[in-house]
Structures are given as structure tokens and as C-alpha cells.
Short mmCIF file of C-alpha atoms in Angstrom, two decimals:
data_model
loop_
_atom_site.label_atom_id
_atom_site.label_comp_id
_atom_site.label_asym_id
_atom_site.label_seq_id
_atom_site.Cartn_x
_atom_site.Cartn_y
_atom_site.Cartn_z
CA MET A 24 -0.04 -0.01 0.03
CA SER A 25 1.27 3.49 -0.92
CA PRO A 26 2.40 5.65 2.08
CA VAL A 27 0.37 8.56 0.62
CA GLN A 28 -3.32 7.76 0.47
CA LEU A 29 -6.36 9.34 -1.11
CA ILE A 30 -9.30 8.80 1.31
CA ARG A 31 -12.92 9.04 0.23
CA PRO A 32 -15.16 9.24 3.24
CA LYS A 33 -18.73 8.06 2.74
CA ARG A 34 -21.40 10.67 2.85
CA PHE A 35 -24.87 9.88 4.20
CA GLY A 36 -27.41 12.38 2.76
CA ASP A 37 -31.08 13.28 2.81
CA ALA A 38 -33.19 16.36 2.28
CA ARG A 39 -31.36 18.20 5.07
CA GLY A 40 -27.86 17.67 3.45
CA TRP A 41 -25.29 15.18 4.34
CA PHE A 42 -23.16 13.71 7.20
CA THR A 43 -19.64 12.32 7.03
CA GLU A 44 -17.15 10.87 9.41
CA VAL A 45 -13.89 12.81 8.73
CA TYR A 46 -11.74 10.70 11.11
CA SER A 47 -12.07 7.52 13.06
CA GLU A 48 -9.05 5.87 14.63
CA PRO A 49 -10.19 2.32 14.09
CA ALA A 50 -11.19 3.02 10.38
CA PHE A 51 -7.81 4.68 9.68
CA ALA A 52 -5.99 1.90 11.44
CA ALA A 53 -7.63 -0.50 9.00
CA LEU A 54 -5.97 1.48 6.21
CA GLY A 55 -2.53 1.18 7.89
CA ILE A 56 -2.64 4.67 9.30
CA SER A 57 -1.80 4.50 12.99
CA CYS A 58 -0.49 7.91 13.89
CA ARG A 59 -2.04 10.02 16.70
CA PHE A 60 -3.17 13.46 15.64
CA VAL A 61 -2.33 16.24 18.22
CA GLN A 62 -2.96 19.50 16.27
CA ASP A 63 -5.64 20.72 13.78
CA ASN A 64 -4.87 23.55 11.39
CA HIS A 65 -7.18 25.65 9.37
CA SER A 66 -6.20 28.11 6.58
CA LEU A 67 -8.19 30.51 4.31
CA SER A 68 -6.62 31.40 0.87
CA LYS A 69 -8.46 34.35 -0.61
CA PRO A 70 -7.08 34.63 -4.07
CA GLN A 71 -7.36 31.88 -6.67
CA PHE A 72 -4.04 30.33 -7.47
CA THR A 73 -2.62 30.74 -3.96
CA LEU A 74 0.12 28.28 -3.55
CA ARG A 75 1.27 27.01 -0.15
CA GLY A 76 4.21 24.61 -0.09
CA LEU A 77 6.06 22.58 -0.32
CA HIS A 78 6.44 22.09 3.43
CA PHE A 79 7.53 19.55 5.98
CA GLN A 80 8.93 19.34 9.51
CA VAL A 81 12.18 17.41 10.06
CA PRO A 82 12.76 15.09 13.03
CA PRO A 83 12.36 15.02 15.80
CA HIS A 84 9.10 16.82 15.10
CA GLY A 85 8.07 15.35 11.71
CA GLN A 86 4.31 15.50 10.95
CA ASP A 87 1.90 13.07 9.35
CA LYS A 88 -0.86 15.12 7.84
CA LEU A 89 -4.47 14.48 6.98
CA VAL A 90 -5.63 17.35 4.66
CA ARG A 91 -9.05 18.25 3.37
CA CYS A 92 -10.70 21.22 1.70
CA ALA A 93 -13.67 22.52 3.71
CA ARG A 94 -14.64 25.32 1.18
CA GLY A 95 -13.69 25.63 -2.54
CA ARG A 96 -11.24 23.42 -4.43
CA ILE A 97 -7.56 22.72 -4.21
CA PHE A 98 -4.95 20.61 -5.95
CA ASP A 99 -3.10 18.86 -3.04
CA VAL A 100 0.40 17.35 -3.60
CA ALA A 101 2.83 15.14 -1.88
CA VAL A 102 6.50 14.80 -2.80
CA ASP A 103 8.67 11.75 -1.63
CA VAL A 104 11.71 13.24 0.19
CA ARG A 105 12.79 10.00 1.98
CA LYS A 106 16.50 9.27 1.60
CA GLY A 107 17.11 6.11 -0.34
CA SER A 108 13.52 5.88 -1.58
CA PRO A 109 13.37 4.50 -5.28
CA THR A 110 10.66 7.18 -5.70
CA TYR A 111 12.71 10.03 -4.22
CA GLY A 112 11.59 13.33 -5.77
CA GLU A 113 8.42 11.89 -7.34
CA TRP A 114 4.99 13.40 -6.54
CA VAL A 115 1.33 12.55 -6.49
CA GLY A 116 -1.67 14.94 -6.43
CA ALA A 117 -5.42 15.02 -6.18
CA GLU A 118 -8.16 17.52 -6.22
CA LEU A 119 -9.84 17.91 -2.84
CA SER A 120 -13.02 19.98 -2.63
CA ALA A 121 -15.74 20.74 -0.22
CA GLU A 122 -18.05 19.03 -2.79
CA ASN A 123 -16.08 15.72 -3.19
CA GLY A 124 -15.05 15.52 0.52
CA HIS A 125 -11.81 13.64 -0.34
CA GLN A 126 -8.90 13.74 1.95
CA LEU A 127 -5.14 13.20 1.46
CA PHE A 128 -2.94 11.41 4.08
CA ILE A 129 0.55 12.55 3.84
CA PRO A 130 3.04 10.76 6.07
CA ILE A 131 6.33 11.90 7.55
CA GLY A 132 8.90 12.03 4.84
CA PHE A 133 6.91 13.77 2.27
CA ALA A 134 6.75 17.52 1.37
CA HIS A 135 3.22 18.92 1.12
CA GLY A 136 1.72 21.72 -0.80
CA PHE A 137 -1.34 22.81 -2.55
CA VAL A 138 -2.71 25.37 -4.93
CA THR A 139 -6.23 26.83 -4.69
CA LEU A 140 -8.36 26.46 -7.81
CA GLU A 141 -10.90 29.12 -6.81
CA GLU A 142 -11.17 32.02 -4.48
CA ASP A 143 -11.85 31.79 -0.82
CA CYS A 144 -10.67 28.31 -0.21
CA GLU A 145 -10.50 26.91 3.32
CA VAL A 146 -8.19 23.89 4.13
CA THR A 147 -8.15 22.06 7.35
CA TYR A 148 -5.53 19.36 8.31
CA LYS A 149 -4.67 17.30 11.21
CA CYS A 150 -1.05 16.84 12.24
CA SER A 151 0.72 14.07 14.30
CA ASP A 152 3.02 16.65 15.98
CA THR A 153 2.76 20.31 16.92
CA TYR A 154 4.39 23.08 14.93
CA SER A 155 8.10 23.42 15.60
CA PRO A 156 9.76 26.48 13.94
CA GLU A 157 13.27 25.01 14.41
CA CYS A 158 12.22 21.90 12.45
CA ASP A 159 10.33 23.79 9.69
CA GLY A 160 11.60 23.07 6.23
CA GLY A 161 10.61 22.93 2.57
CA ILE A 162 11.56 22.76 -1.14
CA ARG A 163 10.70 24.90 -4.05
CA TRP A 164 7.19 24.59 -5.46
CA ASP A 165 8.46 24.92 -9.05
CA ASP A 166 11.62 22.69 -8.76
CA PRO A 167 12.28 21.39 -12.22
CA ALA A 168 13.75 18.24 -10.93
CA VAL A 169 10.40 17.41 -9.23
CA GLY A 170 8.22 18.69 -12.14
CA ILE A 171 4.93 19.07 -10.51
CA VAL A 172 2.18 19.85 -13.08
CA TRP A 173 0.24 22.47 -11.14
CA PRO A 174 -3.25 23.00 -12.75
CA MET A 175 -2.87 26.74 -13.48
CA PRO A 176 -3.09 28.50 -16.83
CA GLU A 177 0.18 28.74 -18.57
CA GLY A 178 2.09 31.82 -17.48
CA THR A 179 0.15 32.23 -14.13
CA GLN A 180 2.27 33.33 -11.20
CA PRO A 181 0.72 31.95 -8.10
CA GLU A 182 0.32 33.87 -4.86
CA LEU A 183 3.30 32.84 -2.71
CA SER A 184 4.53 33.67 0.76
CA ALA A 185 7.90 35.37 1.08
CA LYS A 186 9.24 32.03 2.47
CA ASP A 187 7.94 29.96 -0.38
CA LYS A 188 9.51 32.20 -2.90
CA VAL A 189 13.09 31.18 -1.57
CA GLN A 190 12.76 27.55 -0.52
CA PRO A 191 15.77 25.51 -1.69
CA LEU A 192 15.74 23.06 -4.63
CA LEU A 193 15.52 19.35 -3.79
CA ALA A 194 19.08 18.90 -4.97
CA ASN A 195 20.25 21.10 -2.14
CA PHE A 196 18.21 19.24 0.57
CA ASP A 197 20.01 16.68 2.68
CA SER A 198 17.06 14.56 3.73
CA PRO A 199 16.92 13.31 7.36
CA PHE A 200 13.90 11.14 6.52
CA PRO A 201 14.60 7.38 6.23
CA TYR A 202 12.99 5.17 3.56
CA ASP A 203 10.56 2.65 5.19
CA GLY A 204 10.46 0.21 2.31
CA ARG A 205 7.16 1.43 0.88
CA PRO A 206 7.63 3.30 -2.48
CA LEU A 207 5.18 6.03 -3.53
CA ALA A 208 2.57 4.67 -5.86
CA PRO A 209 -0.18 6.41 -7.83
CA LEU A 210 -3.26 7.41 -5.98
CA SER A 211 -6.24 5.03 -6.35
#
């Protein structure tokens, strides 16, 4: 099973709307996800094509993440940055939206980022460790060696934070993340 997983929670609907179970420890354990989440984050990105990433935290405060889009639509990406991985530098991505309810589980050892596909997107994500500024890291969103195909019109410059404009290239990153024997696979 791929370490990065696209999760499609069931929705139960009627005339009032719908209900979904976003997280259940036993259900996630059945998928091989056994981390304990200790922090929830929530972001609002006002402009379309706001790009946040590619971020991670290095040990001892690495973070597993469970990401979902609560309003709007995003393209969410995970990049394998585990030293010795046969899929090092490869990426997977999926559209997450309030409408589809999909979530992306991104384990420790993967850089994470997303671009908003419409205005006023809200993204929530659970983390398995708290924010640690001294462990904060990232790589460039547009690193040609990674080659992420961001779904933006050609020539579009995304809205970026000052930090994301100057992240290092993957070639300049000495990964502290070990390979666990599970290569990255396409999302199913």
C-alpha cells in the first residue's frame, strides 16, 4: 500500500444535506494509518491560485498530515523526500474539494503543498506533531527536478509567501527522512 493515500469518506445524505465521518481511529488503522493526531490547522486562501508549499517538519518533530478542503477546491500534492527511496523526488496529487469530501493522508517524509483552484478556499488538516519552527523546512514549489504539473493557466504566477519564494531546490536538501520500504505509488 502506498504511504500517501487518497481517502474518500462516505457521505450519508437526505433532504437536510449530508453527514460524513472525517476521522475514525479504527477506520484509519484498518488502512494502515496508526499515527496519533495532536494538532488541527485551518487556513483561508482568498485569491485563486494561492500556492502554499512545499512544506515539511524534520525530526524529531516530523508531521503526518490528513488534509481536506472545507470550502472551495484545491490541488493537493505530496513529494517523496525520503533518503534512499526509489521514488525520491516523485510526486502525487489530487483535487480535494468541499463538494467531493476527499482527503489526502501525507506521512512523515513527504513534502506537502497545494494550490487553490478558486477564490476563498478553506483547508483544514490534522497533524501528528505540533508546529516546531526550528524543524520547519521545505523545497521549491516549481523545482524542475520534481516537475509538479500545477493546474494553473500557462504563465500564471501563483500567490506565494515570502518564505515559499526562496525555498531550496531538492538537490540542495540533505534529507533526514529514512525510507521505510514502501515506495510512492499512484493514488487510487
